């Protein structure tokens, strides 16, 4: 049985994962309109992954005798003035998610809920990957700047990234 405090914190994480899915979806749609097929495919896949992160939490909360709260859909407000700005927001968002997961782990220990502590380890590892991916992309974007040719190559490049991710699924 989950404590009230932990149930509340897990429900907050459900919303964060849902918001993450919307953010990636917004970026996917935007990239598609701009003609960046590789980036769009990558972002659509990321959005699906975030939804899986949310579902995994929903099921866990219910399984442990709590009640998952399904959050309202939030409209992402992203700065699209440059690729750099856009991908910086993505990276910052993943850093924020990692902090939130760390806080959850802290609460689980405080509440002496070792089952939840164990459950959350998957998210801890996942965030290492997510942050690393966002950082890699941001580094590349910083190198390219707003050079159209560079962006075209990057769009092709990220297609391989998708392939690698598919061969080694995180979920
Ligand atoms: Fe996530
Ligand atoms: Fe993520």
Coordinates of N, CA and C and ligand atoms in Angstrom, one line a residue:
X1 N 0.9 -1.2 0.0 CA 0.0 0.0 0.0 C 0.9 1.3 0.0
X2 N 0.6 2.2 -0.9 CA 1.4 3.4 -1.0 C 0.9 4.4 0.1
X3 N 1.9 5.1 0.6 CA 1.5 6.2 1.6 C 0.9 7.3 0.8
X4 N 0.1 8.1 1.5 CA -0.6 9.2 0.8 C 0.4 10.2 0.1
X5 N 1.5 10.4 0.8 CA 2.6 11.3 0.3 C 3.2 10.8 -1.0
X6 N 3.5 9.5 -1.0 CA 4.1 8.9 -2.1 C 3.2 8.8 -3.3
X7 N 1.9 8.5 -3.0 CA 0.9 8.4 -4.0 C 0.7 9.7 -4.7
X8 N 0.8 10.8 -4.0 CA 0.6 12.2 -4.5 C 1.9 12.5 -5.4
X9 N 3.0 12.1 -4.9 CA 4.3 12.4 -5.7 C 4.3 11.6 -7.0
X10 N 3.8 10.3 -6.9 CA 3.8 9.5 -8.1 C 2.8 10.0 -9.1
X11 N 1.7 10.5 -8.6 CA 0.7 11.2 -9.5 C 1.2 12.4 -10.2
X12 N 2.1 13.2 -9.5 CA 2.7 14.3 -10.1 C 3.6 13.9 -11.2
X13 N 4.3 12.8 -11.0 CA 5.2 12.3 -12.0 C 4.4 11.8 -13.3
X14 N 3.2 11.2 -13.0 CA 2.4 10.8 -14.2 C 2.1 12.0 -15.1
X15 N 1.8 13.2 -14.4 CA 1.6 14.4 -15.2 C 2.8 14.9 -16.0
X16 N 4.0 14.8 -15.3 CA 5.2 15.2 -15.9 C 5.5 14.4 -17.1
X17 N 5.3 13.0 -17.0 CA 5.6 12.2 -18.2 C 4.6 12.5 -19.3
X18 N 3.4 12.7 -19.0 CA 2.4 13.1 -20.0 C 2.7 14.4 -20.7
X19 N 3.2 15.4 -19.9 CA 3.6 16.7 -20.4 C 4.8 16.4 -21.4
X20 N 5.8 15.5 -21.0 CA 6.9 15.2 -21.8 C 6.5 14.7 -23.2
X21 N 5.5 13.8 -23.1 CA 5.0 13.2 -24.4 C 4.4 14.3 -25.3
X22 N 3.7 15.3 -24.7 CA 3.2 16.4 -25.5 C 4.3 17.3 -26.1
X23 N 5.3 17.5 -25.3 CA 6.5 18.3 -25.8 C 7.1 17.7 -27.0
X24 N 7.4 16.4 -26.9 CA 8.0 15.7 -28.0 C 7.1 15.7 -29.2
X25 N 5.8 15.5 -28.9 CA 4.8 15.5 -30.0 C 4.8 16.8 -30.8
X26 N 4.8 17.9 -30.0 CA 4.8 19.2 -30.6 C 6.0 19.4 -31.5
X27 N 7.2 19.0 -31.0 CA 8.4 19.1 -31.7 C 8.4 18.2 -33.0
X28 N 7.8 17.1 -32.9 CA 7.7 16.2 -34.0 C 6.9 16.8 -35.1
X29 N 5.7 17.4 -34.7 CA 4.8 18.0 -35.7 C 5.5 19.2 -36.4
X30 N 6.2 20.0 -35.6 CA 6.9 21.1 -36.1 C 8.0 20.7 -37.1
X31 N 8.8 19.7 -36.7 CA 9.8 19.2 -37.6 C 9.2 18.7 -38.9
X32 N 8.1 18.0 -38.8 CA 7.5 17.5 -40.0 C 7.1 18.6 -41.0
X33 N 6.5 19.6 -40.4 CA 6.1 20.8 -41.2 C 7.3 21.4 -41.9
X34 N 8.4 21.5 -41.2 CA 9.7 22.1 -41.7 C 10.3 21.2 -42.8
X35 N 9.9 19.9 -42.9 CA 10.5 19.0 -43.8 C 11.6 18.2 -43.3
X36 N 11.8 18.3 -42.0 CA 12.9 17.4 -41.3 C 12.3 16.1 -40.9
X37 N 12.4 15.2 -41.9 CA 11.7 13.9 -41.7 C 12.4 13.0 -40.6
X38 N 13.7 13.1 -40.6 CA 14.5 12.3 -39.6 C 14.2 12.8 -38.2
X39 N 14.2 14.1 -38.0 CA 14.0 14.7 -36.7 C 12.5 14.4 -36.3
X40 N 11.6 14.5 -37.2 CA 10.2 14.2 -36.9 C 10.0 12.8 -36.4
X41 N 10.6 11.8 -37.2 CA 10.4 10.4 -36.8 C 11.0 10.2 -35.4
X42 N 12.1 10.8 -35.2 CA 12.8 10.6 -33.9 C 11.9 11.1 -32.7
X43 N 11.3 12.3 -33.0 CA 10.5 13.0 -31.9 C 9.1 12.3 -31.7
X44 N 8.6 11.7 -32.8 CA 7.3 11.0 -32.7 C 7.6 9.7 -31.8
X45 N 8.7 9.1 -32.0 CA 9.1 7.9 -31.3 C 9.3 8.2 -29.8
X46 N 10.0 9.4 -29.6 CA 10.2 9.8 -28.2 C 8.9 10.1 -27.5
X47 N 8.0 10.7 -28.2 CA 6.7 11.0 -27.6 C 6.0 9.8 -27.2
X48 N 6.0 8.7 -28.0 CA 5.4 7.4 -27.6 C 6.1 6.8 -26.4
X49 N 7.4 7.0 -26.3 CA 8.1 6.5 -25.2 C 7.7 7.1 -23.9
X50 N 7.5 8.5 -24.0 CA 7.1 9.2 -22.8 C 5.7 8.8 -22.3
X51 N 4.9 8.5 -23.3 CA 3.5 8.0 -22.9 C 3.7 6.6 -22.2
X52 N 4.6 5.8 -22.7 CA 4.8 4.5 -22.0 C 5.3 4.7 -20.6
X53 N 6.2 5.8 -20.4 CA 6.6 6.1 -19.0 C 5.5 6.4 -18.1
X54 N 4.5 7.2 -18.7 CA 3.3 7.6 -18.0 C 2.5 6.4 -17.6
X55 N 2.2 5.5 -18.6 CA 1.4 4.3 -18.4 C 1.9 3.4 -17.3
X56 N 3.3 3.2 -17.4 CA 3.9 2.4 -16.4 C 3.7 2.9 -15.0
X57 N 3.7 4.2 -14.8 CA 3.4 4.8 -13.5 C 1.9 4.6 -13.1
X58 N 1.0 4.8 -14.1 CA -0.4 4.6 -13.8 C -0.7 3.2 -13.3
X59 N -0.1 2.2 -14.0 CA -0.4 0.9 -13.6 C 0.3 0.5 -12.2
X60 N 1.4 1.1 -12.0 CA 2.1 0.9 -10.7 C 1.3 1.4 -9.5
X61 N 0.8 2.7 -9.7 CA 0.1 3.3 -8.6 C -1.2 2.5 -8.3
X62 N -1.9 2.0 -9.3 CA -3.1 1.2 -9.1 C -2.8 -0.1 -8.5
X63 N -1.7 -0.7 -9.0 CA -1.3 -2.0 -8.5 C -1.0 -2.0 -7.0
X64 N -0.5 -0.9 -6.5 CA -0.1 -0.7 -5.1 C -1.2 -0.2 -4.2
X65 N -2.4 -0.3 -4.7 CA -3.6 0.1 -3.9 C -3.8 1.6 -3.9
X66 N -3.2 2.4 -4.8 CA -3.4 3.8 -4.9 C -4.4 4.0 -6.0
X67 N -4.6 5.3 -6.4 CA -5.5 5.7 -7.5 C -4.7 6.6 -8.4
X68 N -4.5 6.1 -9.6 CA -3.8 7.0 -10.6 C -4.7 8.1 -11.0
X69 N -4.2 9.3 -11.0 CA -4.9 10.5 -11.5 C -4.5 10.8 -13.0
X70 N -5.4 10.7 -13.9 CA -5.1 11.0 -15.3 C -5.1 12.5 -15.5
X71 N -4.0 13.1 -15.9 CA -3.9 14.5 -16.0 C -4.5 15.1 -17.2
X72 N -4.8 16.4 -17.2 CA -5.3 17.1 -18.4 C -4.1 17.2 -19.3
X73 N -4.4 17.3 -20.6 CA -3.4 17.5 -21.6 C -2.9 19.0 -21.6
X74 N -1.6 19.2 -21.5 CA -1.0 20.5 -21.5 C -0.5 20.9 -22.9
X75 N -0.8 22.1 -23.3 CA -0.3 22.6 -24.6 C 1.1 23.1 -24.4
X76 N 2.1 22.5 -25.1 CA 3.5 22.9 -25.0 C 3.7 24.3 -25.6
X77 N 4.4 25.1 -24.8 CA 4.7 26.5 -25.3 C 6.2 26.5 -25.5
X78 N 6.7 26.2 -26.8 CA 8.1 26.1 -27.0 C 8.6 27.3 -27.9
X79 N 9.8 27.7 -27.6 CA 10.4 28.8 -28.4 C 11.1 28.1 -29.7
X80 N 10.5 28.5 -30.9 CA 11.0 27.9 -32.1 C 11.9 28.9 -32.9
X81 N 12.3 29.9 -32.3 CA 13.1 31.0 -33.0 C 14.4 30.4 -33.6
X82 N 15.0 29.4 -33.0 CA 16.1 28.7 -33.6 C 16.1 27.3 -33.1
X83 N 16.9 26.5 -33.9 CA 17.0 25.1 -33.5 C 17.7 24.9 -32.2
X84 N 18.7 25.8 -32.0 CA 19.4 25.8 -30.7 C 18.5 26.0 -29.5
X85 N 17.7 27.0 -29.7 CA 16.7 27.4 -28.6 C 15.8 26.2 -28.3
X86 N 15.3 25.6 -29.4 CA 14.3 24.5 -29.3 C 14.9 23.3 -28.6
X87 N 16.1 22.9 -29.0 CA 16.7 21.7 -28.5 C 17.3 22.0 -27.1
X88 N 17.6 23.2 -26.8 CA 18.0 23.6 -25.4 C 16.9 23.3 -24.4
X89 N 15.7 23.7 -24.9 CA 14.5 23.5 -24.0 C 14.3 22.0 -23.8
X90 N 14.5 21.2 -24.8 CA 14.3 19.8 -24.6 C 15.3 19.2 -23.6
X91 N 16.6 19.7 -23.7 CA 17.6 19.2 -22.8 C 17.2 19.7 -21.4
X92 N 16.9 20.9 -21.2 CA 16.5 21.4 -19.9 C 15.3 20.7 -19.3
X93 N 14.4 20.3 -20.2 CA 13.2 19.6 -19.7 C 13.7 18.2 -19.2
X94 N 14.6 17.5 -19.9 CA 15.0 16.2 -19.4 C 15.8 16.3 -18.1
X95 N 16.5 17.4 -17.9 CA 17.2 17.6 -16.7 C 16.2 17.8 -15.5
X96 N 15.2 18.6 -15.8 CA 14.1 18.8 -14.9 C 13.4 17.4 -14.5
X97 N 13.2 16.6 -15.5 CA 12.6 15.3 -15.2 C 13.5 14.4 -14.3
X98 N 14.8 14.5 -14.6 CA 15.7 13.7 -13.8 C 15.6 14.2 -12.3
X99 N 15.6 15.5 -12.1 CA 15.5 16.0 -10.7 C 14.2 15.5 -10.1
X100 N 13.2 15.5 -10.8 CA 11.9 15.1 -10.3 C 11.9 13.6 -9.9
X101 N 12.5 12.8 -10.7 CA 12.7 11.3 -10.4 C 13.5 11.2 -9.1
X102 N 14.6 12.0 -9.1 CA 15.5 11.9 -7.9 C 14.7 12.2 -6.6
X103 N 13.8 13.2 -6.7 CA 13.0 13.7 -5.6 C 12.1 12.5 -5.2
X104 N 11.5 11.8 -6.2 CA 10.6 10.7 -5.9 C 11.3 9.6 -5.2
X105 N 12.5 9.3 -5.6 CA 13.4 8.3 -5.0 C 13.6 8.6 -3.5
X106 N 13.9 9.9 -3.3 CA 14.1 10.4 -2.0 C 12.9 10.2 -1.1
X107 N 11.7 10.5 -1.6 CA 10.4 10.4 -0.8 C 10.2 8.9 -0.6
X108 N 10.5 8.0 -1.6 CA 10.3 6.6 -1.4 C 11.1 6.1 -0.2
X109 N 12.3 6.6 -0.1 CA 13.2 6.1 1.0 C 12.7 6.7 2.3
X110 N 12.3 7.9 2.3 CA 11.7 8.6 3.5 C 10.6 7.8 4.0
X111 N 9.7 7.3 3.1 CA 8.5 6.6 3.5 C 8.8 5.1 3.7
X112 N 10.1 4.7 3.6 CA 10.5 3.3 3.7 C 9.7 2.4 2.8
X113 N 9.5 2.9 1.6 CA 8.7 2.1 0.6 C 9.8 1.5 -0.4
X114 N 10.3 0.4 0.0 CA 11.4 -0.2 -0.8 C 11.0 -0.8 -2.2
X115 N 9.7 -1.2 -2.2 CA 9.2 -1.7 -3.5 C 9.1 -0.5 -4.5
X116 N 8.7 0.7 -4.1 CA 8.6 1.8 -5.0 C 10.1 2.3 -5.3
X117 N 10.9 2.2 -4.3 CA 12.3 2.6 -4.5 C 12.9 1.7 -5.7
X118 N 12.6 0.4 -5.6 CA 13.1 -0.6 -6.6 C 12.4 -0.3 -7.9
X119 N 11.1 0.0 -7.9 CA 10.4 0.3 -9.2 C 11.0 1.5 -9.9
X120 N 11.4 2.5 -9.1 CA 11.9 3.8 -9.6 C 13.3 3.7 -10.2
X121 N 14.0 2.6 -9.9 CA 15.4 2.5 -10.4 C 15.4 2.4 -12.0
X122 N 14.3 1.9 -12.5 CA 14.2 1.8 -14.0 C 14.2 3.3 -14.6
X123 N 13.5 4.2 -13.9 CA 13.4 5.6 -14.3 C 14.7 6.3 -14.1
X124 N 15.4 5.9 -13.1 CA 16.7 6.5 -12.8 C 17.7 6.2 -14.0
X125 N 17.7 4.9 -14.4 CA 18.6 4.5 -15.6 C 18.1 5.2 -16.8
X126 N 16.8 5.2 -17.0 CA 16.2 5.7 -18.2 C 16.6 7.2 -18.4
X127 N 16.6 7.9 -17.3 CA 16.9 9.4 -17.3 C 18.4 9.6 -17.7
X128 N 19.2 8.7 -17.3 CA 20.7 8.8 -17.7 C 20.7 8.8 -19.3
X129 N 20.0 7.9 -19.9 CA 20.0 7.7 -21.3 C 19.3 9.0 -22.0
X130 N 18.2 9.4 -21.4 CA 17.4 10.5 -22.0 C 18.2 11.8 -22.0
X131 N 18.9 12.0 -20.9 CA 19.7 13.2 -20.8 C 20.9 13.1 -21.7
X132 N 21.5 12.0 -21.8 CA 22.7 11.8 -22.7 C 22.2 12.0 -24.2
X133 N 21.1 11.5 -24.6 CA 20.6 11.7 -25.9 C 20.3 13.1 -26.2
X134 N 19.6 13.8 -25.3 CA 19.3 15.2 -25.5 C 20.6 16.1 -25.5
X135 N 21.6 15.7 -24.7 CA 22.9 16.4 -24.7 C 23.6 16.2 -26.1
X136 N 23.6 15.0 -26.6 CA 24.3 14.7 -27.8 C 23.6 15.5 -29.0
X137 N 22.3 15.5 -29.0 CA 21.6 16.3 -30.0 C 22.0 17.8 -29.9
X138 N 21.9 18.3 -28.7 CA 22.2 19.7 -28.5 C 23.6 20.1 -28.9
X139 N 24.6 19.2 -28.6 CA 26.0 19.4 -29.0 C 26.1 19.5 -30.5
X140 N 25.4 18.6 -31.2 CA 25.4 18.6 -32.6 C 24.8 19.9 -33.2
X141 N 23.7 20.3 -32.6 CA 23.0 21.5 -33.1 C 23.9 22.7 -32.8
X142 N 24.6 22.7 -31.7 CA 25.5 23.9 -31.4 C 26.6 24.0 -32.4
X143 N 27.1 22.8 -32.9 CA 28.1 22.8 -33.9 C 27.6 23.3 -35.3
X144 N 26.4 22.9 -35.6 CA 25.8 23.2 -36.9 C 25.3 24.7 -37.0
X145 N 24.8 25.2 -35.8 CA 24.2 26.5 -35.8 C 23.0 26.5 -36.7
X146 N 22.8 27.5 -37.5 CA 21.6 27.6 -38.4 C 21.9 27.3 -39.8
X147 N 23.1 26.6 -40.0 CA 23.5 26.3 -41.4 C 22.6 25.2 -42.0
X148 N 21.9 25.6 -43.1 CA 20.9 24.7 -43.7 C 21.5 23.4 -44.1
X149 N 22.7 23.4 -44.7 CA 23.3 22.2 -45.2 C 23.6 21.3 -44.0
X150 N 24.1 21.9 -42.9 CA 24.4 21.1 -41.7 C 23.2 20.5 -41.1
X151 N 22.1 21.2 -41.2 CA 20.8 20.7 -40.6 C 20.3 19.6 -41.5
X152 N 20.5 19.7 -42.8 CA 20.0 18.6 -43.7 C 20.8 17.3 -43.4
X153 N 22.1 17.5 -43.1 CA 22.9 16.3 -42.8 C 22.5 15.7 -41.4
X154 N 22.2 16.6 -40.5 CA 21.8 16.2 -39.2 C 20.5 15.4 -39.2
X155 N 19.6 15.9 -40.1 CA 18.3 15.2 -40.2 C 18.5 13.8 -40.7
X156 N 19.5 13.6 -41.6 CA 19.8 12.3 -42.1 C 20.4 11.4 -41.0
X157 N 21.3 12.1 -40.3 CA 22.1 11.5 -39.2 C 21.1 10.9 -38.2
X158 N 20.1 11.6 -37.8 CA 19.2 11.2 -36.7 C 18.4 10.0 -37.1
X159 N 18.3 9.8 -38.4 CA 17.6 8.6 -38.9 C 18.4 7.3 -38.4
X160 N 19.7 7.4 -38.4 CA 20.5 6.3 -37.9 C 20.3 6.2 -36.4
X161 N 20.2 7.3 -35.7 CA 19.9 7.3 -34.3 C 18.6 6.6 -34.0
X162 N 17.6 6.8 -34.8 CA 16.3 6.0 -34.7 C 16.6 4.6 -34.8
X163 N 17.4 4.2 -35.8 CA 17.6 2.8 -36.0 C 18.3 2.1 -34.8
X164 N 19.3 2.8 -34.3 CA 20.0 2.3 -33.1 C 19.1 2.2 -31.9
X165 N 18.2 3.2 -31.8 CA 17.3 3.1 -30.6 C 16.3 2.0 -30.8
X166 N 15.9 1.7 -32.1 CA 15.0 0.6 -32.3 C 15.6 -0.8 -32.1
X167 N 17.0 -0.9 -32.4 CA 17.7 -2.1 -32.1 C 17.9 -2.3 -30.6
X168 N 17.9 -1.3 -29.9 CA 18.2 -1.3 -28.5 C 17.1 -0.6 -27.7
X169 N 15.8 -1.1 -27.7 CA 14.7 -0.4 -27.1 C 14.9 -0.1 -25.6
X170 N 14.6 1.1 -25.2 CA 14.8 1.5 -23.8 C 13.5 1.0 -23.0
X171 N 12.4 0.9 -23.7 CA 11.2 0.5 -23.0 C 10.9 -1.0 -23.2
Ligands
LIG1 FE1 10.1 10.1 -19.4
LIG2 FE1 12.3 11.8 -21.4

